[in-house]
Structure formats: structure tokens, C-alpha cells
């Protein structure tokens, strides 16, 4: 691929950071798994409306392509990957936050997820068909051993009927199909083989297998009891890491296919009804920016809000502990609710 030409209105992190000099420096490089610069940037080149535009194929890519990736990481996480070290804290005892909406007037549901990938395998964009099946097998075996509120069943996507799939997506439990950003990154190869979802009976604990990351470990429930959702997630992550070895670096924390998910790989969100603030997007964005929160629509990334309902979550995931990320989200959401009440 020659040096890409981005449309003039493109604002992705890729288009802002990929200079001709960096392109020339990196274009001959290849990791041991054969991942190249072209593979790394294809999604952002084919989809200029990406917010970031790069997907990483393996652990080594974070070193091999550091001249492009480090500035993106620095900008997104306000974290210097050359001098700082990521610190983790997933102890629910340390999370001292109240439900920001005890009357249940604004928050519809709370969801906290972390991404994880298996050490000794490439990340999703670099995963071969056979490796993806091995990952599915290892993860679904590990999930079988979960007990109590975490116990459930694994449902492979292959063979799942369309109505069930549609309902799971509609209810926000399952990932969407045919995401063009993931498609260009090679993350949808051999679809639907090797993909699936695990959940308990109440669908309060779920694991996505082989989507953007090999595991997305998810705790979610109606309402705003953030501590309970975090406690369940922490328990699950603890149980799974006794059975699986996750890709982790002292420098960058948990390694994920998208650099926005490095570190904690955690996105703590609420679905919240804020119709009045939704009419004042400038003020809404200003409050979110002050708390480093991201606004998404209600069908996930790249979707729009419906009926005044928004998905509000922590933006930063690296250089912040899990406990801090959740606290930051809770504090911002409290301020958003206060403002909505006063409008
Ligand atoms: P991820 O959180 O893994 O980055 P998305 O932003 O694509 O992925 O969201 C995945 C799904 O999770 C979507 O259906 C989205 O609506 C749903 N979701 C996110 N936050 C919440 C929440 N607080 N309550 C209910 N569903 C949620
Ligand atoms: N995480 C990833 N899906 N995302 C940041 C896509 C994008 O670059 O728009």
C-alpha cells in the first residue's frame, strides 16, 4: 500500500499521526507472526470516519510499530508509554461510590467490561483460522468451571438461529455482525466460526468470544448499582485468570487489539436518560470532557442516541486503575444527573 491519502475532513488518530516519515520508517517492518504496517492501518485507511483507525495484530506489534502507536496511546490515555508504568487495582473493597441514581429515575442499566487476549497467541487481527478455534476451545473450557452466579453456558454463534441472535443484539447482550471497521481489520475472517457468547441465566454475567478481543468479560444489570456490577466482574476476572494466561505487559497493561483498550481494558458505562442535556450538546460534552467520559449511542460504538438515552463511559483505560476508572465514571454521571434535574 502506498502512503495513504485521507479525505480532508478525516480526523482519525491514524490520519493525524501517520506522517510520511513514520510511514517510510515502518513500512518494511514485519513481526514474527508476519504482521505489517499495512495490516495495522488498513481499517483506518478504508474507514476514514474511524476515531482511531489502527488494529494491532500481536504483542510484538506494540514494540515494532511504536513510532506510530506510542503517540496515539499518549494522546488517547494521557499516558507516556516510554516513561510511565500501568498499575492495576480491581479490588471492590477499594471502590467507595454510591449509586448516582438511587431512585432509578435516570440510569437504565450499568455495564462494565474488560477485554482480554491469550498470551502465546496473536491478537484477533493476526489470528489464523485454526488458532481462533483453539482460543474458543480454551476459553469455553475455562468458562465451564465457573460457579455460583457466574455459572452459565457457552453458545457458539455458528448454528444460533437468526431470531435468537437478533434478540440478543437488540437487548445489548451480543455483539453486532458485519462491523465494517472490524471487517477491514481482518477481525471478521471466517465468520461466524470460532465466535460465541457465554452467559448465566439472568444475563448479568457474559463473555464474548473472539470479537474485537478474544474475550470481553462483561458484568451488567438494570439500574445504577455500580459497586455490585464491579464486584461481579472482579470475581469473574479473578476466576478466569486462574485458568487462562492473559497477554499483559508491564508497560501497557492488558494487551488488546485496539490501543484505546490497553491497560485496564475496562469500559464502565451506564445507559442513561438525559433528554434535556441532549438538547444542549455543547454543555453535555463539556461536562463529559471535564470527567474524561465518552458519549456513545445506545447500540454501542459508532451508533446514535435514541429517545434521549446515551451510553456514558470512562474514556481512559491506561495509566488509571480499574477502581479509579469506575469512580471517574460514577462522579461524572452524578454531575450529569444533577444538571439534568436543574434544567
Ligand atoms: P464495548 O463496550 O465492548 O466496547 P460497544 O460499545 O459496541 O462495545 O457496546 C456493546 C453493547 O453493549 C451494545 O449493544 C451496547 O448498547 C451495550 N451496552 C453498553 N453499555 C451498556 C449499558 N450500560 N447498559 C446496557 N447495555 C450497554
Ligand atoms: N475500539 C475500536 N473499535 N475503535 C476505537 C474503532 C475506531 O477506531 O473508530
mmCIF file of C-alpha atoms and ligand atoms in Angstrom:
data_model
loop_
_atom_site.group_PDB
_atom_site.id
_atom_site.type_symbol
_atom_site.label_atom_id
_atom_site.label_comp_id
_atom_site.label_asym_id
_atom_site.label_seq_id
_atom_site.Cartn_x
_atom_site.Cartn_y
_atom_site.Cartn_z
ATOM 1 C CA UNK A 1 0.000 0.000 0.000
ATOM 2 C CA UNK A 2 1.462 3.455 -0.888
ATOM 3 C CA UNK A 3 1.343 6.308 1.657
ATOM 4 C CA UNK A 4 -2.431 6.738 2.156
ATOM 5 C CA UNK A 5 -4.340 9.840 1.110
ATOM 6 C CA UNK A 6 -7.004 10.685 3.686
ATOM 7 C CA UNK A 7 -10.020 12.875 2.854
ATOM 8 C CA UNK A 8 -9.574 16.490 4.013
ATOM 9 C CA UNK A 9 -12.256 16.141 6.715
ATOM 10 C CA UNK A 10 -10.665 12.992 8.204
ATOM 11 C CA UNK A 11 -9.863 13.413 11.902
ATOM 12 C CA UNK A 12 -8.882 9.874 12.937
ATOM 13 C CA UNK A 13 -5.866 9.420 15.182
ATOM 14 C CA UNK A 14 -4.258 7.435 12.337
ATOM 15 C CA UNK A 15 -4.545 10.277 9.848
ATOM 16 C CA UNK A 16 -3.202 12.794 12.381
ATOM 17 C CA UNK A 17 -0.194 10.691 13.432
ATOM 18 C CA UNK A 18 0.870 8.804 10.293
ATOM 19 C CA UNK A 19 3.421 11.173 8.788
ATOM 20 C CA UNK A 20 5.307 10.228 5.567
ATOM 21 C CA UNK A 21 8.471 9.893 7.698
ATOM 22 C CA UNK A 22 6.836 7.388 10.090
ATOM 23 C CA UNK A 23 5.274 5.563 7.141
ATOM 24 C CA UNK A 24 8.698 5.160 5.462
ATOM 25 C CA UNK A 25 10.347 4.097 8.717
ATOM 26 C CA UNK A 26 7.767 1.391 9.438
ATOM 27 C CA UNK A 27 6.664 0.142 6.030
ATOM 28 C CA UNK A 28 9.369 -2.537 5.727
ATOM 29 C CA UNK A 29 8.809 -3.988 9.208
ATOM 30 C CA UNK A 30 7.140 -7.310 9.941
ATOM 31 C CA UNK A 31 6.576 -9.092 13.264
ATOM 32 C CA UNK A 32 7.350 -12.757 13.842
ATOM 33 C CA UNK A 33 3.676 -13.539 13.138
ATOM 34 C CA UNK A 34 4.030 -11.643 9.821
ATOM 35 C CA UNK A 35 2.009 -8.561 10.826
ATOM 36 C CA UNK A 36 2.844 -5.447 8.768
ATOM 37 C CA UNK A 37 2.131 -1.717 8.778
ATOM 38 C CA UNK A 38 -0.457 -2.225 6.019
ATOM 39 C CA UNK A 39 -2.306 -4.711 8.237
ATOM 40 C CA UNK A 40 -2.152 -2.281 11.153
ATOM 41 C CA UNK A 41 -3.622 0.711 9.309
ATOM 42 C CA UNK A 42 -5.997 -0.932 6.794
ATOM 43 C CA UNK A 43 -9.144 -0.285 8.848
ATOM 44 C CA UNK A 44 -8.423 3.428 9.269
ATOM 45 C CA UNK A 45 -7.499 3.804 5.593
ATOM 46 C CA UNK A 46 -10.669 2.068 4.381
ATOM 47 C CA UNK A 47 -12.821 3.821 7.020
ATOM 48 C CA UNK A 48 -11.715 7.453 7.305
ATOM 49 C CA UNK A 49 -14.540 8.070 9.819
ATOM 50 C CA UNK A 50 -12.734 5.841 12.365
ATOM 51 C CA UNK A 51 -11.953 7.544 15.636
ATOM 52 C CA UNK A 52 -8.577 5.792 15.913
ATOM 53 C CA UNK A 53 -8.146 3.601 12.808
ATOM 54 C CA UNK A 54 -5.483 1.053 13.820
ATOM 55 C CA UNK A 55 -5.860 -2.567 14.949
ATOM 56 C CA UNK A 56 -2.859 -4.404 16.348
ATOM 57 C CA UNK A 57 -2.111 -7.984 15.279
ATOM 58 C CA UNK A 58 0.132 -9.262 18.036
ATOM 59 C CA UNK A 59 2.017 -8.329 21.220
ATOM 60 C CA UNK A 60 5.222 -7.622 19.295
ATOM 61 C CA UNK A 61 3.460 -5.019 17.108
ATOM 62 C CA UNK A 62 3.269 -2.697 20.112
ATOM 63 C CA UNK A 63 7.103 -2.563 20.024
ATOM 64 C CA UNK A 64 7.641 -2.895 16.256
ATOM 65 C CA UNK A 65 5.225 -0.109 15.369
ATOM 66 C CA UNK A 66 5.796 2.027 18.479
ATOM 67 C CA UNK A 67 6.706 5.166 16.463
ATOM 68 C CA UNK A 68 3.083 5.259 15.248
ATOM 69 C CA UNK A 69 1.340 3.616 18.203
ATOM 70 C CA UNK A 70 3.027 5.445 21.103
ATOM 71 C CA UNK A 71 1.833 8.929 20.039
ATOM 72 C CA UNK A 72 -1.716 7.553 19.616
ATOM 73 C CA UNK A 73 -1.548 5.933 23.056
ATOM 74 C CA UNK A 74 -0.101 9.094 24.611
ATOM 75 C CA UNK A 75 -2.845 11.266 23.186
ATOM 76 C CA UNK A 76 -5.762 8.946 23.990
ATOM 77 C CA UNK A 77 -4.798 7.892 27.522
ATOM 78 C CA UNK A 78 -2.756 10.950 28.648
ATOM 79 C CA UNK A 79 -0.081 8.377 29.478
ATOM 80 C CA UNK A 80 3.524 8.302 28.371
ATOM 81 C CA UNK A 81 4.296 4.695 27.356
ATOM 82 C CA UNK A 82 8.031 5.436 27.367
ATOM 83 C CA UNK A 83 8.299 6.602 30.965
ATOM 84 C CA UNK A 84 5.172 5.512 32.858
ATOM 85 C CA UNK A 85 4.026 2.115 34.094
ATOM 86 C CA UNK A 86 0.457 0.889 34.286
ATOM 87 C CA UNK A 87 -0.927 -0.049 37.735
ATOM 88 C CA UNK A 88 -3.951 -2.277 38.300
ATOM 89 C CA UNK A 89 -6.446 -2.305 41.191
ATOM 90 C CA UNK A 90 -9.569 -4.373 40.772
ATOM 91 C CA UNK A 91 -10.351 -4.791 44.470
ATOM 92 C CA UNK A 92 -14.063 -3.973 45.009
ATOM 93 C CA UNK A 93 -13.262 -3.082 48.645
ATOM 94 C CA UNK A 94 -11.422 -0.043 47.297
ATOM 95 C CA UNK A 95 -14.389 1.209 45.267
ATOM 96 C CA UNK A 96 -16.215 3.648 47.521
ATOM 97 C CA UNK A 97 -19.004 5.053 45.361
ATOM 98 C CA UNK A 98 -22.747 5.363 45.903
ATOM 99 C CA UNK A 99 -25.360 4.654 43.291
ATOM 100 C CA UNK A 100 -25.562 8.048 41.483
ATOM 101 C CA UNK A 101 -29.297 7.479 40.886
ATOM 102 C CA UNK A 102 -30.768 5.686 43.933
ATOM 103 C CA UNK A 103 -34.376 6.453 42.862
ATOM 104 C CA UNK A 104 -33.790 4.864 39.456
ATOM 105 C CA UNK A 105 -35.088 7.914 37.560
ATOM 106 C CA UNK A 106 -32.207 8.257 35.051
ATOM 107 C CA UNK A 107 -29.944 5.217 34.863
ATOM 108 C CA UNK A 108 -31.432 2.329 32.934
ATOM 109 C CA UNK A 109 -28.514 -0.072 33.283
ATOM 110 C CA UNK A 110 -24.858 -0.371 34.217
ATOM 111 C CA UNK A 111 -22.335 -2.446 32.298
ATOM 112 C CA UNK A 112 -18.632 -2.923 32.992
ATOM 113 C CA UNK A 113 -16.458 -4.935 30.649
ATOM 114 C CA UNK A 114 -12.813 -5.755 30.271
ATOM 115 C CA UNK A 115 -11.061 -7.043 27.164
ATOM 116 C CA UNK A 116 -8.575 -9.893 27.430
ATOM 117 C CA UNK A 117 -6.454 -11.897 24.984
ATOM 118 C CA UNK A 118 -4.494 -15.087 25.472
ATOM 119 C CA UNK A 119 -0.742 -14.894 25.865
ATOM 120 C CA UNK A 120 1.076 -17.031 23.237
ATOM 121 C CA UNK A 121 -1.466 -16.275 20.501
ATOM 122 C CA UNK A 122 -1.600 -13.365 18.075
ATOM 123 C CA UNK A 123 -4.335 -10.794 18.757
ATOM 124 C CA UNK A 124 -7.563 -11.097 16.714
ATOM 125 C CA UNK A 125 -6.398 -9.311 13.532
ATOM 126 C CA UNK A 126 -3.403 -11.674 13.278
ATOM 127 C CA UNK A 127 -5.171 -14.861 14.373
ATOM 128 C CA UNK A 128 -5.244 -17.775 11.891
ATOM 129 C CA UNK A 129 -8.448 -19.819 11.496
ATOM 130 C CA UNK A 130 -7.078 -22.797 13.440
ATOM 131 C CA UNK A 131 -5.726 -20.594 16.241
ATOM 132 C CA UNK A 132 -9.118 -18.903 16.621
ATOM 133 C CA UNK A 133 -10.711 -22.327 17.116
ATOM 134 C CA UNK A 134 -8.095 -23.250 19.727
ATOM 135 C CA UNK A 135 -8.757 -19.975 21.565
ATOM 136 C CA UNK A 136 -12.502 -20.696 21.519
ATOM 137 C CA UNK A 137 -11.870 -24.168 22.876
ATOM 138 C CA UNK A 138 -9.552 -22.981 25.691
ATOM 139 C CA UNK A 139 -11.898 -20.170 26.715
ATOM 140 C CA UNK A 140 -15.096 -22.214 26.632
ATOM 141 C CA UNK A 141 -13.394 -24.954 28.704
ATOM 142 C CA UNK A 142 -12.286 -22.355 31.275
ATOM 143 C CA UNK A 143 -15.816 -20.921 31.405
ATOM 144 C CA UNK A 144 -17.269 -24.367 32.132
ATOM 145 C CA UNK A 145 -15.576 -24.316 35.519
ATOM 146 C CA UNK A 146 -17.254 -21.104 36.750
ATOM 147 C CA UNK A 147 -19.564 -21.450 39.737
ATOM 148 C CA UNK A 148 -22.376 -19.669 41.598
ATOM 149 C CA UNK A 149 -23.712 -16.507 39.949
ATOM 150 C CA UNK A 150 -21.052 -16.865 37.230
ATOM 151 C CA UNK A 151 -22.151 -20.301 36.124
ATOM 152 C CA UNK A 152 -23.793 -20.466 32.699
ATOM 153 C CA UNK A 153 -23.487 -21.875 29.184
ATOM 154 C CA UNK A 154 -21.456 -21.132 26.092
ATOM 155 C CA UNK A 155 -23.466 -20.576 22.883
ATOM 156 C CA UNK A 156 -21.415 -20.701 19.647
ATOM 157 C CA UNK A 157 -22.581 -18.209 17.044
ATOM 158 C CA UNK A 158 -22.418 -20.877 14.379
ATOM 159 C CA UNK A 159 -25.776 -22.617 14.410
ATOM 160 C CA UNK A 160 -27.526 -19.941 16.507
ATOM 161 C CA UNK A 161 -30.858 -19.098 14.837
ATOM 162 C CA UNK A 162 -31.333 -15.586 13.460
ATOM 163 C CA UNK A 163 -34.217 -14.649 15.774
ATOM 164 C CA UNK A 164 -32.193 -15.517 18.897
ATOM 165 C CA UNK A 165 -29.205 -13.594 17.572
ATOM 166 C CA UNK A 166 -31.320 -10.550 16.715
ATOM 167 C CA UNK A 167 -32.933 -10.525 20.167
ATOM 168 C CA UNK A 168 -29.580 -10.843 21.960
ATOM 169 C CA UNK A 169 -28.195 -7.918 19.944
ATOM 170 C CA UNK A 170 -31.352 -5.823 20.445
ATOM 171 C CA UNK A 171 -31.161 -6.428 24.221
ATOM 172 C CA UNK A 172 -27.497 -5.275 24.247
ATOM 173 C CA UNK A 173 -26.113 -8.681 25.209
ATOM 174 C CA UNK A 174 -24.432 -9.747 21.957
ATOM 175 C CA UNK A 175 -22.016 -8.013 19.590
ATOM 176 C CA UNK A 176 -23.272 -6.810 16.206
ATOM 177 C CA UNK A 177 -22.459 -8.568 12.941
ATOM 178 C CA UNK A 178 -20.687 -7.077 9.965
ATOM 179 C CA UNK A 179 -18.965 -4.126 11.675
ATOM 180 C CA UNK A 180 -17.087 -2.525 8.739
ATOM 181 C CA UNK A 181 -14.252 -1.253 10.983
ATOM 182 C CA UNK A 182 -13.568 -4.777 12.269
ATOM 183 C CA UNK A 183 -14.109 -6.230 8.771
ATOM 184 C CA UNK A 184 -11.287 -4.093 7.330
ATOM 185 C CA UNK A 185 -9.057 -5.048 10.255
ATOM 186 C CA UNK A 186 -9.467 -8.722 9.375
ATOM 187 C CA UNK A 187 -11.351 -9.369 12.601
ATOM 188 C CA UNK A 188 -14.370 -10.871 10.821
ATOM 189 C CA UNK A 189 -12.441 -13.515 8.858
ATOM 190 C CA UNK A 190 -14.110 -16.974 8.812
ATOM 191 C CA UNK A 191 -17.214 -15.505 10.475
ATOM 192 C CA UNK A 192 -19.094 -16.881 12.416
ATOM 193 C CA UNK A 193 -16.762 -19.795 13.134
ATOM 194 C CA UNK A 194 -14.975 -19.604 16.473
ATOM 195 C CA UNK A 195 -17.204 -16.838 17.846
ATOM 196 C CA UNK A 196 -19.773 -17.135 20.591
ATOM 197 C CA UNK A 197 -21.261 -15.850 23.800
ATOM 198 C CA UNK A 198 -21.316 -17.270 27.315
ATOM 199 C CA UNK A 199 -23.901 -16.095 29.817
ATOM 200 C CA UNK A 200 -25.546 -17.002 33.094
ATOM 201 C CA UNK A 201 -29.329 -17.499 33.260
ATOM 202 C CA UNK A 202 -30.051 -13.876 34.217
ATOM 203 C CA UNK A 203 -27.620 -12.499 31.607
ATOM 204 C CA UNK A 204 -25.868 -10.445 34.265
ATOM 205 C CA UNK A 205 -22.536 -12.098 33.533
ATOM 206 C CA UNK A 206 -21.434 -12.598 29.925
ATOM 207 C CA UNK A 207 -18.309 -13.328 27.933
ATOM 208 C CA UNK A 208 -17.954 -12.559 24.221
ATOM 209 C CA UNK A 209 -15.511 -14.874 22.490
ATOM 210 C CA UNK A 210 -13.372 -13.834 19.506
ATOM 211 C CA UNK A 211 -14.926 -10.490 18.653
ATOM 212 C CA UNK A 212 -12.619 -7.425 18.696
ATOM 213 C CA UNK A 213 -10.710 -9.122 21.507
ATOM 214 C CA UNK A 214 -10.596 -12.826 22.249
ATOM 215 C CA UNK A 215 -12.532 -12.244 25.463
ATOM 216 C CA UNK A 216 -14.795 -9.437 26.501
ATOM 217 C CA UNK A 217 -15.736 -10.220 30.095
ATOM 218 C CA UNK A 218 -18.932 -8.367 30.960
ATOM 219 C CA UNK A 219 -20.969 -7.709 34.079
ATOM 220 C CA UNK A 220 -24.246 -5.837 33.592
ATOM 221 C CA UNK A 221 -27.607 -5.325 35.212
ATOM 222 C CA UNK A 222 -30.533 -2.885 35.272
ATOM 223 C CA UNK A 223 -30.146 0.218 37.474
ATOM 224 C CA UNK A 224 -27.138 2.052 38.871
ATOM 225 C CA UNK A 225 -25.622 -0.267 41.486
ATOM 226 C CA UNK A 226 -22.117 0.255 40.151
ATOM 227 C CA UNK A 227 -20.364 -1.452 43.072
ATOM 228 C CA UNK A 228 -22.364 -4.638 42.618
ATOM 229 C CA UNK A 229 -21.629 -4.764 38.879
ATOM 230 C CA UNK A 230 -17.912 -4.152 39.537
ATOM 231 C CA UNK A 231 -17.787 -6.797 42.290
ATOM 232 C CA UNK A 232 -19.235 -9.450 39.968
ATOM 233 C CA UNK A 233 -16.752 -8.542 37.226
ATOM 234 C CA UNK A 234 -13.824 -8.619 39.602
ATOM 235 C CA UNK A 235 -14.842 -12.074 40.835
ATOM 236 C CA UNK A 236 -15.118 -13.358 37.272
ATOM 237 C CA UNK A 237 -11.779 -11.948 36.129
ATOM 238 C CA UNK A 238 -10.147 -13.457 39.172
ATOM 239 C CA UNK A 239 -11.624 -16.884 38.479
ATOM 240 C CA UNK A 240 -10.689 -16.806 34.780
ATOM 241 C CA UNK A 241 -7.132 -15.691 35.309
ATOM 242 C CA UNK A 242 -6.562 -18.734 37.464
ATOM 243 C CA UNK A 243 -7.289 -20.844 34.366
ATOM 244 C CA UNK A 244 -6.015 -18.708 31.471
ATOM 245 C CA UNK A 245 -2.857 -16.652 30.942
ATOM 246 C CA UNK A 246 -3.701 -13.265 29.517
ATOM 247 C CA UNK A 247 -1.461 -11.115 27.313
ATOM 248 C CA UNK A 248 -0.015 -8.469 29.626
ATOM 249 C CA UNK A 249 2.870 -6.043 29.525
ATOM 250 C CA UNK A 250 4.427 -4.156 32.451
ATOM 251 C CA UNK A 251 4.471 -1.103 30.206
ATOM 252 C CA UNK A 252 0.983 -1.222 28.673
ATOM 253 C CA UNK A 253 -1.108 -3.407 30.980
ATOM 254 C CA UNK A 254 -3.502 -5.854 29.321
ATOM 255 C CA UNK A 255 -2.847 -6.001 25.585
ATOM 256 C CA UNK A 256 -5.779 -5.529 23.247
ATOM 257 C CA UNK A 257 -6.292 -5.258 19.503
ATOM 258 C CA UNK A 258 -7.250 -1.571 19.723
ATOM 259 C CA UNK A 259 -4.842 0.749 21.589
ATOM 260 C CA UNK A 260 -7.793 2.571 23.206
ATOM 261 C CA UNK A 261 -8.426 -0.547 25.260
ATOM 262 C CA UNK A 262 -4.923 -1.072 26.679
ATOM 263 C CA UNK A 263 -4.203 -1.015 30.410
ATOM 264 C CA UNK A 264 -7.327 -1.907 32.338
ATOM 265 C CA UNK A 265 -9.095 -2.737 29.032
ATOM 266 C CA UNK A 266 -12.113 -1.596 31.013
ATOM 267 C CA UNK A 267 -15.130 0.330 29.823
ATOM 268 C CA UNK A 268 -17.587 1.117 32.620
ATOM 269 C CA UNK A 269 -20.813 2.538 31.252
ATOM 270 C CA UNK A 270 -24.353 3.466 32.092
ATOM 271 C CA UNK A 271 -27.291 3.743 29.751
ATOM 272 C CA UNK A 272 -28.852 6.944 30.983
ATOM 273 C CA UNK A 273 -31.886 9.052 30.081
ATOM 274 C CA UNK A 274 -30.803 12.689 29.687
ATOM 275 C CA UNK A 275 -33.287 14.247 27.224
ATOM 276 C CA UNK A 276 -32.751 17.857 28.351
ATOM 277 C CA UNK A 277 -28.955 17.737 28.277
ATOM 278 C CA UNK A 278 -29.320 16.004 24.910
ATOM 279 C CA UNK A 279 -30.797 19.273 23.632
ATOM 280 C CA UNK A 280 -27.665 21.118 24.796
ATOM 281 C CA UNK A 281 -24.902 19.008 23.346
ATOM 282 C CA UNK A 282 -22.218 21.619 23.876
ATOM 283 C CA UNK A 283 -22.784 21.713 27.622
ATOM 284 C CA UNK A 284 -23.289 17.916 27.728
ATOM 285 C CA UNK A 285 -19.907 17.393 26.005
ATOM 286 C CA UNK A 286 -18.197 19.928 28.274
ATOM 287 C CA UNK A 287 -19.270 18.047 31.430
ATOM 288 C CA UNK A 288 -18.178 14.743 29.890
ATOM 289 C CA UNK A 289 -14.813 16.167 28.820
ATOM 290 C CA UNK A 290 -14.205 17.511 32.312
ATOM 291 C CA UNK A 291 -14.612 13.975 33.680
ATOM 292 C CA UNK A 292 -12.893 12.331 30.692
ATOM 293 C CA UNK A 293 -16.083 10.499 29.746
ATOM 294 C CA UNK A 294 -17.184 9.348 26.320
ATOM 295 C CA UNK A 295 -20.698 9.641 24.893
ATOM 296 C CA UNK A 296 -21.911 6.778 22.698
ATOM 297 C CA UNK A 297 -25.302 5.900 21.227
ATOM 298 C CA UNK A 298 -27.333 3.066 22.682
ATOM 299 C CA UNK A 299 -26.296 0.385 20.215
ATOM 300 C CA UNK A 300 -22.600 0.696 21.036
ATOM 301 C CA UNK A 301 -19.660 2.342 19.350
ATOM 302 C CA UNK A 302 -20.479 4.272 16.152
ATOM 303 C CA UNK A 303 -24.229 4.242 16.958
ATOM 304 C CA UNK A 304 -26.626 7.130 17.675
ATOM 305 C CA UNK A 305 -28.672 8.002 20.734
ATOM 306 C CA UNK A 306 -32.382 7.136 20.702
ATOM 307 C CA UNK A 307 -35.104 8.685 22.846
ATOM 308 C CA UNK A 308 -32.678 10.823 24.850
ATOM 309 C CA UNK A 309 -30.779 7.738 26.078
ATOM 310 C CA UNK A 310 -26.977 7.803 25.985
ATOM 311 C CA UNK A 311 -24.141 5.424 26.804
ATOM 312 C CA UNK A 312 -21.705 7.261 29.089
ATOM 313 C CA UNK A 313 -18.376 5.624 29.932
ATOM 314 C CA UNK A 314 -14.784 6.254 31.017
ATOM 315 C CA UNK A 315 -12.607 7.202 28.045
ATOM 316 C CA UNK A 316 -9.217 6.491 29.550
ATOM 317 C CA UNK A 317 -8.183 2.926 30.329
ATOM 318 C CA UNK A 318 -4.380 3.002 30.620
ATOM 319 C CA UNK A 319 -2.469 4.724 33.429
ATOM 320 C CA UNK A 320 -5.544 4.613 35.631
ATOM 321 C CA UNK A 321 -6.603 1.724 37.865
ATOM 322 C CA UNK A 322 -9.883 -0.127 37.351
ATOM 323 C CA UNK A 323 -11.198 1.347 40.612
ATOM 324 C CA UNK A 324 -10.293 4.891 39.504
ATOM 325 C CA UNK A 325 -11.857 4.404 36.062
ATOM 326 C CA UNK A 326 -15.163 3.340 37.596
ATOM 327 C CA UNK A 327 -15.063 6.119 40.197
ATOM 328 C CA UNK A 328 -14.444 8.658 37.457
ATOM 329 C CA UNK A 329 -17.464 7.411 35.528
ATOM 330 C CA UNK A 330 -19.680 7.485 38.653
ATOM 331 C CA UNK A 331 -18.651 11.047 39.553
ATOM 332 C CA UNK A 332 -19.264 12.344 36.038
ATOM 333 C CA UNK A 333 -22.629 10.618 35.871
ATOM 334 C CA UNK A 334 -23.610 12.190 39.217
ATOM 335 C CA UNK A 335 -22.874 15.635 37.790
ATOM 336 C CA UNK A 336 -24.802 14.896 34.593
ATOM 337 C CA UNK A 337 -27.839 13.850 36.642
ATOM 338 C CA UNK A 338 -27.615 16.986 38.830
ATOM 339 C CA UNK A 339 -27.548 19.163 35.724
ATOM 340 C CA UNK A 340 -30.435 17.301 34.057
ATOM 341 C CA UNK A 341 -32.533 17.766 37.226
ATOM 342 C CA UNK A 342 -31.915 21.511 37.167
ATOM 343 C CA UNK A 343 -32.838 22.099 33.529
HETATM 344 P P1 LIG B 1 -17.758 -2.392 24.117
HETATM 345 O O1 LIG B 1 -18.376 -1.843 25.320
HETATM 346 O O2 LIG B 1 -17.386 -3.800 24.328
HETATM 347 O O3 LIG B 1 -16.675 -1.504 23.621
HETATM 348 P P2 LIG B 1 -19.925 -1.454 22.357
HETATM 349 O O4 LIG B 1 -19.744 -0.012 22.649
HETATM 350 O O5 LIG B 1 -20.021 -1.841 20.931
HETATM 351 O O6 LIG B 1 -18.788 -2.417 22.909
HETATM 352 O O7 LIG B 1 -21.211 -1.931 23.143
HETATM 353 C C1 LIG B 1 -21.588 -3.274 23.079
HETATM 354 C C2 LIG B 1 -23.020 -3.480 23.505
HETATM 355 O O8 LIG B 1 -23.146 -3.199 24.887
HETATM 356 C C3 LIG B 1 -24.006 -2.574 22.778
HETATM 357 O O9 LIG B 1 -25.173 -3.299 22.486
HETATM 358 C C4 LIG B 1 -24.314 -1.520 23.818
HETATM 359 O O10 LIG B 1 -25.577 -0.937 23.664
HETATM 360 C C5 LIG B 1 -24.257 -2.340 25.084
HETATM 361 N N1 LIG B 1 -24.049 -1.535 26.286
HETATM 362 C C6 LIG B 1 -23.020 -0.736 26.564
HETATM 363 N N2 LIG B 1 -23.188 -0.137 27.765
HETATM 364 C C7 LIG B 1 -24.373 -0.581 28.249
HETATM 365 C C8 LIG B 1 -25.109 -0.345 29.443
HETATM 366 N N3 LIG B 1 -24.661 0.454 30.398
HETATM 367 N N4 LIG B 1 -26.290 -0.995 29.588
HETATM 368 C C9 LIG B 1 -26.753 -1.837 28.637
HETATM 369 N N5 LIG B 1 -26.096 -2.095 27.505
HETATM 370 C C10 LIG B 1 -24.920 -1.483 27.299
HETATM 371 N N1 LIG B 2 -12.069 0.166 19.563
HETATM 372 C C1 LIG B 2 -12.362 0.422 18.213
HETATM 373 N N2 LIG B 2 -13.467 -0.370 17.797
HETATM 374 N N3 LIG B 2 -12.486 1.849 17.834
HETATM 375 C C2 LIG B 2 -11.741 2.820 18.570
HETATM 376 C C3 LIG B 2 -12.720 1.960 16.409
HETATM 377 C C4 LIG B 2 -12.338 3.272 15.724
HETATM 378 O O1 LIG B 2 -11.142 3.491 15.506
HETATM 379 O O2 LIG B 2 -13.289 4.040 15.379
#
